[in-house]
JSON list of C-alpha atoms in Angstrom, two decimals:
[
{"chain": "A", "resi": 758, "resn": "UNK", "atom": "CA", "xyz": [45.01, -43.58, -5.27]},
{"chain": "A", "resi": 759, "resn": "UNK", "atom": "CA", "xyz": [46.40, -42.92, -8.64]},
{"chain": "A", "resi": 760, "resn": "UNK", "atom": "CA", "xyz": [42.96, -42.42, -9.92]},
{"chain": "A", "resi": 761, "resn": "UNK", "atom": "CA", "xyz": [42.23, -40.09, -7.19]},
{"chain": "A", "resi": 762, "resn": "UNK", "atom": "CA", "xyz": [45.43, -38.21, -7.93]},
{"chain": "A", "resi": 763, "resn": "UNK", "atom": "CA", "xyz": [44.63, -38.06, -11.64]},
{"chain": "A", "resi": 764, "resn": "UNK", "atom": "CA", "xyz": [41.16, -36.86, -10.93]},
{"chain": "A", "resi": 765, "resn": "UNK", "atom": "CA", "xyz": [42.49, -34.06, -8.66]},
{"chain": "A", "resi": 766, "resn": "UNK", "atom": "CA", "xyz": [45.05, -33.17, -11.28]},
{"chain": "A", "resi": 767, "resn": "UNK", "atom": "CA", "xyz": [42.38, -33.06, -13.94]},
{"chain": "A", "resi": 768, "resn": "UNK", "atom": "CA", "xyz": [40.08, -30.89, -11.78]},
{"chain": "A", "resi": 769, "resn": "UNK", "atom": "CA", "xyz": [42.89, -28.48, -11.10]},
{"chain": "A", "resi": 770, "resn": "UNK", "atom": "CA", "xyz": [43.83, -28.38, -14.75]},
{"chain": "A", "resi": 771, "resn": "UNK", "atom": "CA", "xyz": [40.22, -27.57, -15.65]},
{"chain": "A", "resi": 772, "resn": "UNK", "atom": "CA", "xyz": [40.08, -24.81, -13.05]},
{"chain": "A", "resi": 773, "resn": "UNK", "atom": "CA", "xyz": [43.38, -23.46, -14.30]},
{"chain": "A", "resi": 774, "resn": "UNK", "atom": "CA", "xyz": [42.12, -23.42, -17.88]},
{"chain": "A", "resi": 775, "resn": "UNK", "atom": "CA", "xyz": [38.93, -21.65, -16.74]},
{"chain": "A", "resi": 776, "resn": "UNK", "atom": "CA", "xyz": [41.02, -19.05, -14.94]},
{"chain": "A", "resi": 777, "resn": "UNK", "atom": "CA", "xyz": [43.28, -18.61, -17.94]},
{"chain": "A", "resi": 778, "resn": "UNK", "atom": "CA", "xyz": [40.20, -18.14, -20.15]},
{"chain": "A", "resi": 779, "resn": "UNK", "atom": "CA", "xyz": [38.85, -15.51, -17.71]},
{"chain": "A", "resi": 780, "resn": "UNK", "atom": "CA", "xyz": [42.20, -13.72, -17.52]},
{"chain": "A", "resi": 781, "resn": "UNK", "atom": "CA", "xyz": [42.54, -13.83, -21.30]},
{"chain": "A", "resi": 782, "resn": "UNK", "atom": "CA", "xyz": [39.02, -12.34, -21.65]},
{"chain": "A", "resi": 783, "resn": "UNK", "atom": "CA", "xyz": [39.89, -9.56, -19.25]},
{"chain": "A", "resi": 784, "resn": "UNK", "atom": "CA", "xyz": [43.14, -8.93, -21.13]},
{"chain": "A", "resi": 785, "resn": "UNK", "atom": "CA", "xyz": [41.30, -8.64, -24.39]},
{"chain": "A", "resi": 786, "resn": "UNK", "atom": "CA", "xyz": [38.84, -6.23, -22.75]},
{"chain": "A", "resi": 787, "resn": "UNK", "atom": "CA", "xyz": [41.71, -4.14, -21.36]},
{"chain": "A", "resi": 788, "resn": "UNK", "atom": "CA", "xyz": [43.49, -4.18, -24.73]},
{"chain": "A", "resi": 789, "resn": "UNK", "atom": "CA", "xyz": [40.33, -2.90, -26.45]},
{"chain": "A", "resi": 790, "resn": "UNK", "atom": "CA", "xyz": [39.87, -0.27, -23.79]},
{"chain": "A", "resi": 791, "resn": "UNK", "atom": "CA", "xyz": [43.50, 0.76, -24.04]},
{"chain": "A", "resi": 792, "resn": "UNK", "atom": "CA", "xyz": [43.23, 1.11, -27.82]},
{"chain": "A", "resi": 793, "resn": "UNK", "atom": "CA", "xyz": [40.07, 3.22, -27.42]},
{"chain": "A", "resi": 794, "resn": "UNK", "atom": "CA", "xyz": [41.79, 5.38, -24.80]},
{"chain": "A", "resi": 795, "resn": "UNK", "atom": "CA", "xyz": [44.89, 5.67, -27.01]},
{"chain": "A", "resi": 796, "resn": "UNK", "atom": "CA", "xyz": [42.71, 7.20, -29.73]},
{"chain": "A", "resi": 797, "resn": "UNK", "atom": "CA", "xyz": [40.50, 9.33, -27.46]},
{"chain": "A", "resi": 798, "resn": "UNK", "atom": "CA", "xyz": [43.11, 10.81, -25.05]},
{"chain": "A", "resi": 799, "resn": "UNK", "atom": "CA", "xyz": [45.31, 12.50, -27.67]},
{"chain": "A", "resi": 800, "resn": "UNK", "atom": "CA", "xyz": [42.19, 13.98, -29.31]},
{"chain": "A", "resi": 801, "resn": "UNK", "atom": "CA", "xyz": [40.97, 15.26, -25.93]},
{"chain": "A", "resi": 802, "resn": "UNK", "atom": "CA", "xyz": [44.44, 16.63, -25.13]},
{"chain": "A", "resi": 803, "resn": "UNK", "atom": "CA", "xyz": [44.56, 18.43, -28.45]},
{"chain": "A", "resi": 804, "resn": "UNK", "atom": "CA", "xyz": [41.06, 19.83, -27.95]},
{"chain": "A", "resi": 805, "resn": "UNK", "atom": "CA", "xyz": [41.88, 20.90, -24.36]},
{"chain": "A", "resi": 806, "resn": "UNK", "atom": "CA", "xyz": [45.19, 22.40, -25.55]},
{"chain": "A", "resi": 807, "resn": "UNK", "atom": "CA", "xyz": [43.31, 24.53, -28.09]},
{"chain": "A", "resi": 808, "resn": "UNK", "atom": "CA", "xyz": [40.85, 25.68, -25.41]},
{"chain": "A", "resi": 809, "resn": "UNK", "atom": "CA", "xyz": [43.69, 26.56, -23.06]},
{"chain": "A", "resi": 810, "resn": "UNK", "atom": "CA", "xyz": [45.52, 28.39, -25.86]},
{"chain": "A", "resi": 811, "resn": "UNK", "atom": "CA", "xyz": [42.38, 30.42, -26.61]},
{"chain": "A", "resi": 812, "resn": "UNK", "atom": "CA", "xyz": [41.96, 31.16, -22.89]},
{"chain": "A", "resi": 813, "resn": "UNK", "atom": "CA", "xyz": [45.61, 32.22, -22.66]},
{"chain": "A", "resi": 814, "resn": "UNK", "atom": "CA", "xyz": [45.20, 34.55, -25.64]},
{"chain": "A", "resi": 815, "resn": "UNK", "atom": "CA", "xyz": [42.12, 36.03, -23.95]},
{"chain": "A", "resi": 816, "resn": "UNK", "atom": "CA", "xyz": [44.05, 36.47, -20.71]},
{"chain": "A", "resi": 817, "resn": "UNK", "atom": "CA", "xyz": [46.89, 38.14, -22.61]},
{"chain": "A", "resi": 818, "resn": "UNK", "atom": "CA", "xyz": [44.46, 40.58, -24.20]},
{"chain": "A", "resi": 819, "resn": "UNK", "atom": "CA", "xyz": [42.79, 41.32, -20.85]},
{"chain": "A", "resi": 820, "resn": "UNK", "atom": "CA", "xyz": [46.18, 41.70, -19.18]},
{"chain": "A", "resi": 821, "resn": "UNK", "atom": "CA", "xyz": [47.32, 44.11, -21.87]},
{"chain": "A", "resi": 822, "resn": "UNK", "atom": "CA", "xyz": [44.13, 46.15, -21.48]},
{"chain": "A", "resi": 823, "resn": "UNK", "atom": "CA", "xyz": [44.45, 46.11, -17.69]},
{"chain": "A", "resi": 824, "resn": "UNK", "atom": "CA", "xyz": [48.09, 47.22, -17.94]},
{"chain": "A", "resi": 825, "resn": "UNK", "atom": "CA", "xyz": [47.11, 50.13, -20.18]},
{"chain": "A", "resi": 826, "resn": "UNK", "atom": "CA", "xyz": [44.30, 51.11, -17.78]},
{"chain": "A", "resi": 827, "resn": "UNK", "atom": "CA", "xyz": [46.64, 50.81, -14.79]},
{"chain": "A", "resi": 828, "resn": "UNK", "atom": "CA", "xyz": [49.29, 52.99, -16.42]},
{"chain": "A", "resi": 829, "resn": "UNK", "atom": "CA", "xyz": [46.62, 55.56, -17.22]},
{"chain": "A", "resi": 830, "resn": "UNK", "atom": "CA", "xyz": [45.34, 55.50, -13.62]},
{"chain": "A", "resi": 831, "resn": "UNK", "atom": "CA", "xyz": [48.89, 55.77, -12.26]},
{"chain": "A", "resi": 832, "resn": "UNK", "atom": "CA", "xyz": [49.49, 58.80, -14.50]},
{"chain": "A", "resi": 833, "resn": "UNK", "atom": "CA", "xyz": [46.32, 60.48, -13.19]},
{"chain": "A", "resi": 834, "resn": "UNK", "atom": "CA", "xyz": [47.25, 59.64, -9.60]},
{"chain": "A", "resi": 835, "resn": "UNK", "atom": "CA", "xyz": [50.77, 61.06, -10.02]},
{"chain": "A", "resi": 836, "resn": "UNK", "atom": "CA", "xyz": [49.29, 64.27, -11.50]},
{"chain": "A", "resi": 837, "resn": "UNK", "atom": "CA", "xyz": [46.84, 64.53, -8.59]},
{"chain": "A", "resi": 838, "resn": "UNK", "atom": "CA", "xyz": [49.67, 63.92, -6.12]},
{"chain": "A", "resi": 839, "resn": "UNK", "atom": "CA", "xyz": [51.79, 66.66, -7.72]},
{"chain": "A", "resi": 840, "resn": "UNK", "atom": "CA", "xyz": [48.85, 69.07, -7.65]},
{"chain": "A", "resi": 841, "resn": "UNK", "atom": "CA", "xyz": [48.08, 68.14, -4.06]},
{"chain": "A", "resi": 842, "resn": "UNK", "atom": "CA", "xyz": [51.74, 68.52, -3.00]},
{"chain": "A", "resi": 843, "resn": "UNK", "atom": "CA", "xyz": [51.89, 71.98, -4.57]},
{"chain": "A", "resi": 844, "resn": "UNK", "atom": "CA", "xyz": [48.65, 72.95, -2.82]},
{"chain": "A", "resi": 845, "resn": "UNK", "atom": "CA", "xyz": [49.97, 71.67, 0.51]},
{"chain": "A", "resi": 846, "resn": "UNK", "atom": "CA", "xyz": [53.29, 73.50, 0.11]},
{"chain": "A", "resi": 847, "resn": "UNK", "atom": "CA", "xyz": [51.44, 76.75, -0.57]},
{"chain": "A", "resi": 848, "resn": "UNK", "atom": "CA", "xyz": [49.17, 76.18, 2.42]},
{"chain": "A", "resi": 849, "resn": "UNK", "atom": "CA", "xyz": [52.18, 75.40, 4.65]},
{"chain": "A", "resi": 850, "resn": "UNK", "atom": "CA", "xyz": [53.99, 78.54, 3.53]},
{"chain": "A", "resi": 851, "resn": "UNK", "atom": "CA", "xyz": [50.87, 80.64, 4.13]},
{"chain": "A", "resi": 852, "resn": "UNK", "atom": "CA", "xyz": [50.37, 79.03, 7.57]},
{"chain": "A", "resi": 853, "resn": "UNK", "atom": "CA", "xyz": [54.05, 79.60, 8.45]},
{"chain": "A", "resi": 854, "resn": "UNK", "atom": "CA", "xyz": [53.80, 83.31, 7.64]},
{"chain": "A", "resi": 855, "resn": "UNK", "atom": "CA", "xyz": [50.58, 83.60, 9.63]},
{"chain": "A", "resi": 856, "resn": "UNK", "atom": "CA", "xyz": [52.15, 81.84, 12.61]},
{"chain": "A", "resi": 857, "resn": "UNK", "atom": "CA", "xyz": [55.23, 84.02, 12.42]},
{"chain": "A", "resi": 858, "resn": "UNK", "atom": "CA", "xyz": [53.07, 87.17, 12.52]},
{"chain": "A", "resi": 859, "resn": "UNK", "atom": "CA", "xyz": [51.04, 85.74, 15.39]},
{"chain": "A", "resi": 860, "resn": "UNK", "atom": "CA", "xyz": [54.24, 84.83, 17.21]},
{"chain": "A", "resi": 861, "resn": "UNK", "atom": "CA", "xyz": [55.53, 88.40, 16.93]},
{"chain": "A", "resi": 862, "resn": "UNK", "atom": "CA", "xyz": [52.21, 89.77, 18.21]},
{"chain": "A", "resi": 863, "resn": "UNK", "atom": "CA", "xyz": [52.28, 87.35, 21.12]},
{"chain": "A", "resi": 864, "resn": "UNK", "atom": "CA", "xyz": [55.86, 88.32, 22.00]},
{"chain": "A", "resi": 865, "resn": "UNK", "atom": "CA", "xyz": [54.81, 91.99, 22.16]},
{"chain": "A", "resi": 866, "resn": "UNK", "atom": "CA", "xyz": [51.81, 91.08, 24.35]},
{"chain": "A", "resi": 867, "resn": "UNK", "atom": "CA", "xyz": [53.96, 88.91, 26.60]},
{"chain": "A", "resi": 868, "resn": "UNK", "atom": "CA", "xyz": [56.48, 91.72, 27.02]},
{"chain": "A", "resi": 869, "resn": "UNK", "atom": "CA", "xyz": [53.72, 94.19, 27.94]},
{"chain": "A", "resi": 870, "resn": "UNK", "atom": "CA", "xyz": [52.11, 91.68, 30.30]},
{"chain": "A", "resi": 871, "resn": "UNK", "atom": "CA", "xyz": [55.44, 91.02, 32.02]},
{"chain": "A", "resi": 872, "resn": "UNK", "atom": "CA", "xyz": [55.91, 94.75, 32.55]},
{"chain": "A", "resi": 873, "resn": "UNK", "atom": "CA", "xyz": [52.38, 95.07, 34.00]},
{"chain": "A", "resi": 874, "resn": "UNK", "atom": "CA", "xyz": [52.87, 91.93, 36.09]},
{"chain": "A", "resi": 875, "resn": "UNK", "atom": "CA", "xyz": [56.12, 93.28, 37.59]},
{"chain": "A", "resi": 876, "resn": "UNK", "atom": "CA", "xyz": [54.34, 96.53, 38.45]},
{"chain": "A", "resi": 877, "resn": "UNK", "atom": "CA", "xyz": [51.38, 94.64, 39.92]},
{"chain": "A", "resi": 878, "resn": "UNK", "atom": "CA", "xyz": [53.73, 92.41, 41.93]},
{"chain": "A", "resi": 879, "resn": "UNK", "atom": "CA", "xyz": [55.40, 95.45, 43.45]},
{"chain": "A", "resi": 880, "resn": "UNK", "atom": "CA", "xyz": [52.02, 96.91, 44.41]},
{"chain": "A", "resi": 881, "resn": "UNK", "atom": "CA", "xyz": [50.86, 93.55, 45.76]},
{"chain": "A", "resi": 882, "resn": "UNK", "atom": "CA", "xyz": [54.11, 93.10, 47.72]},
{"chain": "A", "resi": 883, "resn": "UNK", "atom": "CA", "xyz": [53.60, 96.51, 49.34]},
{"chain": "A", "resi": 884, "resn": "UNK", "atom": "CA", "xyz": [49.98, 95.62, 50.22]},
{"chain": "A", "resi": 885, "resn": "UNK", "atom": "CA", "xyz": [51.04, 92.28, 51.64]},
{"chain": "A", "resi": 886, "resn": "UNK", "atom": "CA", "xyz": [53.76, 93.88, 53.77]},
{"chain": "A", "resi": 887, "resn": "UNK", "atom": "CA", "xyz": [51.27, 96.46, 55.12]},
{"chain": "A", "resi": 888, "resn": "UNK", "atom": "CA", "xyz": [48.69, 93.76, 55.90]},
{"chain": "A", "resi": 889, "resn": "UNK", "atom": "CA", "xyz": [51.37, 91.56, 57.49]},
{"chain": "A", "resi": 890, "resn": "UNK", "atom": "CA", "xyz": [52.44, 94.43, 59.73]},
{"chain": "A", "resi": 891, "resn": "UNK", "atom": "CA", "xyz": [48.81, 95.03, 60.68]},
{"chain": "A", "resi": 892, "resn": "UNK", "atom": "CA", "xyz": [48.28, 91.29, 61.36]},
{"chain": "A", "resi": 893, "resn": "UNK", "atom": "CA", "xyz": [51.43, 91.15, 63.49]},
{"chain": "A", "resi": 894, "resn": "UNK", "atom": "CA", "xyz": [50.13, 94.08, 65.52]},
{"chain": "A", "resi": 895, "resn": "UNK", "atom": "CA", "xyz": [46.76, 92.35, 65.95]},
{"chain": "A", "resi": 896, "resn": "UNK", "atom": "CA", "xyz": [48.50, 89.12, 66.99]},
{"chain": "A", "resi": 897, "resn": "UNK", "atom": "CA", "xyz": [50.65, 90.99, 69.51]},
{"chain": "A", "resi": 898, "resn": "UNK", "atom": "CA", "xyz": [47.56, 92.67, 70.98]},
{"chain": "A", "resi": 899, "resn": "UNK", "atom": "CA", "xyz": [45.76, 89.31, 71.14]},
{"chain": "A", "resi": 900, "resn": "UNK", "atom": "CA", "xyz": [48.80, 87.73, 72.85]},
{"chain": "A", "resi": 901, "resn": "UNK", "atom": "CA", "xyz": [48.84, 90.50, 75.46]},
{"chain": "A", "resi": 902, "resn": "UNK", "atom": "CA", "xyz": [45.07, 90.18, 76.03]},
{"chain": "A", "resi": 903, "resn": "UNK", "atom": "CA", "xyz": [45.32, 86.39, 76.39]},
{"chain": "A", "resi": 904, "resn": "UNK", "atom": "CA", "xyz": [48.34, 86.71, 78.64]},
{"chain": "A", "resi": 905, "resn": "UNK", "atom": "CA", "xyz": [46.35, 89.02, 80.93]},
{"chain": "A", "resi": 906, "resn": "UNK", "atom": "CA", "xyz": [43.42, 86.59, 80.77]},
{"chain": "A", "resi": 907, "resn": "UNK", "atom": "CA", "xyz": [45.73, 83.68, 81.56]},
{"chain": "A", "resi": 908, "resn": "UNK", "atom": "CA", "xyz": [47.17, 85.58, 84.56]},
{"chain": "A", "resi": 909, "resn": "UNK", "atom": "CA", "xyz": [43.65, 86.33, 85.80]},
{"chain": "A", "resi": 910, "resn": "UNK", "atom": "CA", "xyz": [42.64, 82.67, 85.39]},
{"chain": "A", "resi": 911, "resn": "UNK", "atom": "CA", "xyz": [45.80, 81.55, 87.15]},
{"chain": "A", "resi": 912, "resn": "UNK", "atom": "CA", "xyz": [45.17, 83.89, 90.08]},
{"chain": "A", "resi": 913, "resn": "UNK", "atom": "CA", "xyz": [41.53, 82.83, 90.26]},
{"chain": "A", "resi": 914, "resn": "UNK", "atom": "CA", "xyz": [42.48, 79.14, 90.19]},
{"chain": "A", "resi": 915, "resn": "UNK", "atom": "CA", "xyz": [45.09, 79.67, 92.89]},
{"chain": "A", "resi": 916, "resn": "UNK", "atom": "CA", "xyz": [42.56, 81.55, 95.01]},
{"chain": "A", "resi": 917, "resn": "UNK", "atom": "CA", "xyz": [39.96, 78.78, 94.49]},
{"chain": "A", "resi": 918, "resn": "UNK", "atom": "CA", "xyz": [42.53, 76.14, 95.36]},
{"chain": "A", "resi": 919, "resn": "UNK", "atom": "CA", "xyz": [43.45, 77.92, 98.60]},
{"chain": "A", "resi": 920, "resn": "UNK", "atom": "CA", "xyz": [39.75, 78.25, 99.53]},
{"chain": "A", "resi": 921, "resn": "UNK", "atom": "CA", "xyz": [39.20, 74.59, 98.70]},
{"chain": "A", "resi": 922, "resn": "UNK", "atom": "CA", "xyz": [42.17, 73.54, 100.83]},
{"chain": "A", "resi": 923, "resn": "UNK", "atom": "CA", "xyz": [40.96, 75.69, 103.72]},
{"chain": "A", "resi": 924, "resn": "UNK", "atom": "CA", "xyz": [37.51, 74.17, 103.45]},
{"chain": "A", "resi": 925, "resn": "UNK", "atom": "CA", "xyz": [38.95, 70.69, 103.41]},
{"chain": "A", "resi": 926, "resn": "UNK", "atom": "CA", "xyz": [41.16, 71.52, 106.35]},
{"chain": "A", "resi": 927, "resn": "UNK", "atom": "CA", "xyz": [38.29, 72.83, 108.35]},
{"chain": "A", "resi": 928, "resn": "UNK", "atom": "CA", "xyz": [36.12, 69.81, 107.55]},
{"chain": "A", "resi": 929, "resn": "UNK", "atom": "CA", "xyz": [38.78, 67.37, 108.59]}
]
């Protein structure tokens, strides 16, 4: 059993040594890689920093040019707006005067039309009253004629009813 135990212990020791050798190899690989990266990364960072600095300088120049162009455009736009505002104010003043004149002309026309309308209303009122009187007379005549017709119908119906009753009486 001791032999067996020693053999197991020896096998495990061998495996452990193999693992340690593998881990040590990997550590050496990582150390080499780390050293390479330690040299390469700062160089890349410096190179990238220079590129970014150049790009930033380019952006600054473009931004400065764009700002100058924008200020120039804003100046032109403000001038156009001032010119346009002046043109609009003149047009509004002209339109206001024209409307005022038109308003006065319309007031005169309205006054004349009201005078003519009042006169026409009086004439129309007189015509309507005359026609109403004539229509009332026609209605009165029609009422009298219908009243006479109704009396005649009533007498005729009464006469017919009496004849009918006599005929019925004689038949029964």
